[in-house]
PDB file of C-alpha atoms in Angstrom:
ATOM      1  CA  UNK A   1     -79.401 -24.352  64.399  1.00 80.00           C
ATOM      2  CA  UNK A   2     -81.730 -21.356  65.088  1.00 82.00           C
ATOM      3  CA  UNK A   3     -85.291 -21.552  64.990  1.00 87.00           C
ATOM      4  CA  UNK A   4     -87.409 -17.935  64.858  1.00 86.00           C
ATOM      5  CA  UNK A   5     -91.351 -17.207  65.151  1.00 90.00           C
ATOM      6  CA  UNK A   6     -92.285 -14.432  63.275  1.00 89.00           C
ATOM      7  CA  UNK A   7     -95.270 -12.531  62.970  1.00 91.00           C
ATOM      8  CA  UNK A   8     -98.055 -14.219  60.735  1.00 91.00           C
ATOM      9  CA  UNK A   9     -97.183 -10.825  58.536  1.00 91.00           C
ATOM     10  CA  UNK A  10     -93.740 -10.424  58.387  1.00 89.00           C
ATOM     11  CA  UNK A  11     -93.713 -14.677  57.485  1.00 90.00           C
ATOM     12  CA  UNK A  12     -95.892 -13.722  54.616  1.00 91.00           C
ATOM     13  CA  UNK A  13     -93.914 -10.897  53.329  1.00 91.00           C
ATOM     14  CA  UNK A  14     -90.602 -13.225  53.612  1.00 90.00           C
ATOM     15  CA  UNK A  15     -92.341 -15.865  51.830  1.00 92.00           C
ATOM     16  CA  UNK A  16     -93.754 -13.812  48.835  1.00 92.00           C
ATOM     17  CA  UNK A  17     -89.785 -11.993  48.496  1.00 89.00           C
ATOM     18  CA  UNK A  18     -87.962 -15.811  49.072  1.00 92.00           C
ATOM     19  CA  UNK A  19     -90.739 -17.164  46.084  1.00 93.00           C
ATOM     20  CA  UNK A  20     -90.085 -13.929  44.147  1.00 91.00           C
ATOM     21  CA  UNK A  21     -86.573 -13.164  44.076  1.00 91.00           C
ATOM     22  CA  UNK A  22     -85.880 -17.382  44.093  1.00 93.00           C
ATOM     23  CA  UNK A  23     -83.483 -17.006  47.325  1.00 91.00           C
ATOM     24  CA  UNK A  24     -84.143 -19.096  50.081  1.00 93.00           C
ATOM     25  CA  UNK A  25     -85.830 -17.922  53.376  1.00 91.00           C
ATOM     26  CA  UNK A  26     -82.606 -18.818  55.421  1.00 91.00           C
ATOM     27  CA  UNK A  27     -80.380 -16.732  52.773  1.00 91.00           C
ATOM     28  CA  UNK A  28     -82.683 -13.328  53.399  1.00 91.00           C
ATOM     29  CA  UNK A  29     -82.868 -13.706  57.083  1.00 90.00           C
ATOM     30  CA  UNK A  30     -79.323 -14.371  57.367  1.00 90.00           C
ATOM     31  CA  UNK A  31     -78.034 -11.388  54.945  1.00 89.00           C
ATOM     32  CA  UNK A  32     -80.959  -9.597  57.346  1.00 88.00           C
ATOM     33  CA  UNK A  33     -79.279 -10.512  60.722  1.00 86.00           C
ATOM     34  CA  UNK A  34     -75.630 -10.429  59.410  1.00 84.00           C
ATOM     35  CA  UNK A  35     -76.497  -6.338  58.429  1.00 82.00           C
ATOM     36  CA  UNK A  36     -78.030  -5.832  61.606  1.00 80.00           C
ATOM     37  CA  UNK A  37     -74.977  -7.540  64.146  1.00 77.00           C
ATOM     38  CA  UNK A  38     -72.774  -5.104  62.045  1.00 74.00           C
ATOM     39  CA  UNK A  39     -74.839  -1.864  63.293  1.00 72.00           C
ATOM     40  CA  UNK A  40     -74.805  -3.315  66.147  1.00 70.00           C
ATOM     41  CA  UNK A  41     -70.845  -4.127  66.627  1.00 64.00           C
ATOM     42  CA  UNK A  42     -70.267  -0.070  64.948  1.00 68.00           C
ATOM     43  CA  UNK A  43     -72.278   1.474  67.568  1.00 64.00           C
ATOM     44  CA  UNK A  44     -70.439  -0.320  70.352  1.00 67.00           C
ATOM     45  CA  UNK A  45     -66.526   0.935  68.756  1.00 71.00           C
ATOM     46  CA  UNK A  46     -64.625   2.857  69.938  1.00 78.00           C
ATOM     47  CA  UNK A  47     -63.753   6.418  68.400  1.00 79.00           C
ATOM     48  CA  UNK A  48     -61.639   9.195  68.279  1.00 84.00           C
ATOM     49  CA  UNK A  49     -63.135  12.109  68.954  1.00 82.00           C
ATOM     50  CA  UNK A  50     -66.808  13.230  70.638  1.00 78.00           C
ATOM     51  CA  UNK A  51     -69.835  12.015  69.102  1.00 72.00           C
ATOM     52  CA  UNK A  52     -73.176  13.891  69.476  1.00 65.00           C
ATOM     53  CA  UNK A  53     -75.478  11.294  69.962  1.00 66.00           C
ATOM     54  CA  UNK A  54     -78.829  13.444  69.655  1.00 73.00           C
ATOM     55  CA  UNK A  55     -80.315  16.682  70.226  1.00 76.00           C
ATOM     56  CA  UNK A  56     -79.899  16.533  73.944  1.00 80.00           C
ATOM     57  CA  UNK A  57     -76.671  15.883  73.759  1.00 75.00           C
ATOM     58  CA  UNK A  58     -75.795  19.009  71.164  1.00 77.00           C
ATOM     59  CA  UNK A  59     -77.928  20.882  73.491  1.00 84.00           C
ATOM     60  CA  UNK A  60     -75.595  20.068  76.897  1.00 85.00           C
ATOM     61  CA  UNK A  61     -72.433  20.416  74.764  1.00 83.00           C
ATOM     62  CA  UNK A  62     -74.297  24.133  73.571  1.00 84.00           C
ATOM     63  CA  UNK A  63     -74.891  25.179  77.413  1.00 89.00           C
ATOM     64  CA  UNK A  64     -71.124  24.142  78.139  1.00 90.00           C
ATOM     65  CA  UNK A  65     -69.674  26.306  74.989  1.00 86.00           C
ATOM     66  CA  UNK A  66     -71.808  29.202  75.953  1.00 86.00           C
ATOM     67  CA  UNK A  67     -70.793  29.074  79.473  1.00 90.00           C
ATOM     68  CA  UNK A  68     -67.144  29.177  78.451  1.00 89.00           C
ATOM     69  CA  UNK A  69     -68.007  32.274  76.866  1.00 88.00           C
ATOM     70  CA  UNK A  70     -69.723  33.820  79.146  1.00 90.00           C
ATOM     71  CA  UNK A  71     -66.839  33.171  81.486  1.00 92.00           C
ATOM     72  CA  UNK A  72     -64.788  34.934  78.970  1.00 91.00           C
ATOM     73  CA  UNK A  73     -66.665  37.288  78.353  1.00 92.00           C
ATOM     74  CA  UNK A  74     -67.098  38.201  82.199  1.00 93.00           C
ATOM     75  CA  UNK A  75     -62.851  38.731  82.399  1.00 93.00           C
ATOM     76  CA  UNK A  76     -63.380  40.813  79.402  1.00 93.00           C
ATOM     77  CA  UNK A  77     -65.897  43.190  80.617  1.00 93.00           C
ATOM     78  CA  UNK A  78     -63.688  43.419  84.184  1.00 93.00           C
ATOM     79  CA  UNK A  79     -60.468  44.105  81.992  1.00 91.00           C
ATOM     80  CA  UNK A  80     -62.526  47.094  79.925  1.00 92.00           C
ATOM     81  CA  UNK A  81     -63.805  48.422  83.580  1.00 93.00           C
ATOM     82  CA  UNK A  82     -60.166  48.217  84.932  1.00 90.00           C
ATOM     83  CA  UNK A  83     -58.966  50.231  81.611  1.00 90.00           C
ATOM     84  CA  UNK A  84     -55.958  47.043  81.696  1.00 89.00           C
ATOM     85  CA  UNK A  85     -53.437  48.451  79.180  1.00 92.00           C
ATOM     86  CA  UNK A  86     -52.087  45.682  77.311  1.00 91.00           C
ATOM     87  CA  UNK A  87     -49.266  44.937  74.963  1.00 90.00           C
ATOM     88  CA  UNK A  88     -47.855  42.166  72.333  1.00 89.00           C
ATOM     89  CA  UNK A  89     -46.033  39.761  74.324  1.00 88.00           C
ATOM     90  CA  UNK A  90     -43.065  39.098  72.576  1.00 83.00           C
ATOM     91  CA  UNK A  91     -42.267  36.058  73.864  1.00 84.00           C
ATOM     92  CA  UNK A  92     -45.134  34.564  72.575  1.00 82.00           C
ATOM     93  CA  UNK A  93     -45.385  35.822  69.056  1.00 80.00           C
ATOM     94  CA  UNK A  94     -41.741  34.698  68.169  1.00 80.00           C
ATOM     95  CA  UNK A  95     -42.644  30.845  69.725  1.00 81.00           C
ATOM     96  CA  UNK A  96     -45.804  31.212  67.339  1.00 75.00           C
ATOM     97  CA  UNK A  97     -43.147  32.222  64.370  1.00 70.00           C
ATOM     98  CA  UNK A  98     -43.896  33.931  61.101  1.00 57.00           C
ATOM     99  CA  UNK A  99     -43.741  37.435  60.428  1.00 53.00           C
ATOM    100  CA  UNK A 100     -45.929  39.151  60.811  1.00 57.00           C
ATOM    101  CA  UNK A 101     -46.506  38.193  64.237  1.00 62.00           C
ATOM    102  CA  UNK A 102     -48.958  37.529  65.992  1.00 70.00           C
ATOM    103  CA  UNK A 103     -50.370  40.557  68.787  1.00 76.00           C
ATOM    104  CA  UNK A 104     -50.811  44.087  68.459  1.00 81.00           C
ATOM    105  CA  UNK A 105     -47.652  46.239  69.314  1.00 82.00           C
ATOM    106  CA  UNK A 106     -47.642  49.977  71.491  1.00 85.00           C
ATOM    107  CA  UNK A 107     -50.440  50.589  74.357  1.00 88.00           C
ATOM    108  CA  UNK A 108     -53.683  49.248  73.638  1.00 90.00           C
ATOM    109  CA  UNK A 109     -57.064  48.925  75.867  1.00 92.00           C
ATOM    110  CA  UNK A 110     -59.861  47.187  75.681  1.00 93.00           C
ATOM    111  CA  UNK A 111     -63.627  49.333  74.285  1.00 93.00           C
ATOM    112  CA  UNK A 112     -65.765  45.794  73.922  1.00 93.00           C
ATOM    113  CA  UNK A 113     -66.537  42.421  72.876  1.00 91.00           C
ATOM    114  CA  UNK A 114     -68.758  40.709  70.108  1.00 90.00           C
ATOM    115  CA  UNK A 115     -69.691  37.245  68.717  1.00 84.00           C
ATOM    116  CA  UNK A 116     -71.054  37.900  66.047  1.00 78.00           C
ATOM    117  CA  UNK A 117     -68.443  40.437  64.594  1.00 71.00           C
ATOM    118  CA  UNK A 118     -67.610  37.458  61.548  1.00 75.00           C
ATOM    119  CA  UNK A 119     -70.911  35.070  62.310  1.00 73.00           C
ATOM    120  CA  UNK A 120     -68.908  32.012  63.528  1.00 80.00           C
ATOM    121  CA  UNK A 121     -69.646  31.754  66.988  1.00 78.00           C
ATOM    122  CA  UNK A 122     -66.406  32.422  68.116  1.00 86.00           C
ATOM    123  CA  UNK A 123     -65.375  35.832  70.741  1.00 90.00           C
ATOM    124  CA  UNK A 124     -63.401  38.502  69.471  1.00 92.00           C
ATOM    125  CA  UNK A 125     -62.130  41.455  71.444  1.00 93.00           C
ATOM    126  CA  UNK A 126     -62.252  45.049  70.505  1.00 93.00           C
ATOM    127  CA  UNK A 127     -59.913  47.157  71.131  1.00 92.00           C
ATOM    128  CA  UNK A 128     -58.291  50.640  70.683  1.00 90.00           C
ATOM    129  CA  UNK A 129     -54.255  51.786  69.799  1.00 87.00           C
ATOM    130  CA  UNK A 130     -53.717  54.287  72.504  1.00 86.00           C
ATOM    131  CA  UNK A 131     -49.742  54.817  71.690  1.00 74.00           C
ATOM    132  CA  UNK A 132     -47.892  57.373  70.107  1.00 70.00           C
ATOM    133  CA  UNK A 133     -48.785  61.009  69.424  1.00 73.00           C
ATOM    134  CA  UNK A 134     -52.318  62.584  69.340  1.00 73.00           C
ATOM    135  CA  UNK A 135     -54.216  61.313  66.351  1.00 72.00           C
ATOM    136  CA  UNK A 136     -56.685  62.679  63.891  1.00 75.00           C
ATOM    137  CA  UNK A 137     -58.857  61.975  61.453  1.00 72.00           C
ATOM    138  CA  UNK A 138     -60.179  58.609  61.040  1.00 73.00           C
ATOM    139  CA  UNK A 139     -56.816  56.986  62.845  1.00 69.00           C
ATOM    140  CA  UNK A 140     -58.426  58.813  66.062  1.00 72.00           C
ATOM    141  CA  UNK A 141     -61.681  56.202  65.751  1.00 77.00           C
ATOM    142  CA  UNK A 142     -59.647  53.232  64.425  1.00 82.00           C
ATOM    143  CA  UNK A 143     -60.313  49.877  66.432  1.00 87.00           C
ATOM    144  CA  UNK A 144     -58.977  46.622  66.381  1.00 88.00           C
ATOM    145  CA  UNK A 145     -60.932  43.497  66.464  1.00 90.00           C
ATOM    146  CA  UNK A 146     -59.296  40.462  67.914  1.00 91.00           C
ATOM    147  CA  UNK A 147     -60.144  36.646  68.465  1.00 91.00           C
ATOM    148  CA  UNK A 148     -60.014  36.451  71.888  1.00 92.00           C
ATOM    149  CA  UNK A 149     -58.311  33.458  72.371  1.00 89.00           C
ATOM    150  CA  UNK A 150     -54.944  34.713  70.172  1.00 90.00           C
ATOM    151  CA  UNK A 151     -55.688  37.871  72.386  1.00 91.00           C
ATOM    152  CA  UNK A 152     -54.924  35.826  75.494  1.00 91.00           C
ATOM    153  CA  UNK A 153     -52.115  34.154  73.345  1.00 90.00           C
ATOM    154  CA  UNK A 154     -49.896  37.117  72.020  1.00 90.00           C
ATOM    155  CA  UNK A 155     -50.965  39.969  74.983  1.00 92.00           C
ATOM    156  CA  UNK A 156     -49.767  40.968  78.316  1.00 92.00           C
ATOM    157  CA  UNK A 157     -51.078  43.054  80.120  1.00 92.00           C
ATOM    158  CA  UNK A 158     -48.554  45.998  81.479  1.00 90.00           C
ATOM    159  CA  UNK A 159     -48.623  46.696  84.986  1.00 85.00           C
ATOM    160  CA  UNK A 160     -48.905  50.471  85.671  1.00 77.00           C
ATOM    161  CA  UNK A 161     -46.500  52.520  88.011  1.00 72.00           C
TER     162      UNK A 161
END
């Protein structure tokens, strides 16, 4: 047995809804409580997954994904000032299977970087085909623009002699 004080106000509202509807007091306060232990019980489960709990938290998980990509973004900018000279790695594109696959074949080098090259938040590369013989016309000035995580994926970088 359970006895509860309410407020004058909150009694008066009960009483005018039990009167009005024609179900008891105890029926709305227990369909009441019984709702409320189940919020309750969810909130305390465990899931799979991460849950963003508020704006703070989207805000610390924010500061952690940008600081990823500044780190990446950092090796990036050091490769393009090294003029690294990278390749598909083979290896890599068959385990990923499918044809074609995956990685950009002959000499290439890094120009750049972007986020915002498709709007999605994500960092993709830029970079330019430097195999082959001289080229003209607009092949001279095409790029290629690369996710930068399949870049780290399906690349090598080719040591120089």
């Amino acid at each position: 047995m359970l006895s509860v004080r309410l407020p004058a106000e909150l009694e008066a509202q009960l009483e005018h809804h039990a009167l009005s509807t024609g179900v008891t007091k105890n029926a709305i306060v227990t369909q009441a409580l019984t709702q409320y232990m189940k919020t309750v019980d969810l909130a305390d489960l465990p899931v799979k997954g991460n849950v963003v709990e508020n704006s703070y938290e989207r805000s610390v998980q924010k500061q952690r994904e940008q600081a990823e990509q500044y780190k990446s973004a950092h090796a990036i900018a050091d490769q393009i000032r090294r003029n690294v000279i990278w390749t598909k790695d083979a290896e890599a594109a068959m385990a990923a299977g499918g044809e074609p696959t995956p990685g950009i074949y002959g000499r290439n080098v890094l120009v750049g970087f972007t986020d915002s090259f498709y709007g999605d938040g994500k960092l993709y590369v830029i970079s330019r085909y430097i195999s082959g013989p001289p080229r003209y016309g607009t092949d001279a000035f095409h790029l290629y623009v690369t996710e930068y995580n399949d870049w780290q994926k399906y690349m090598k970088e080719l040591d120089v002699l």
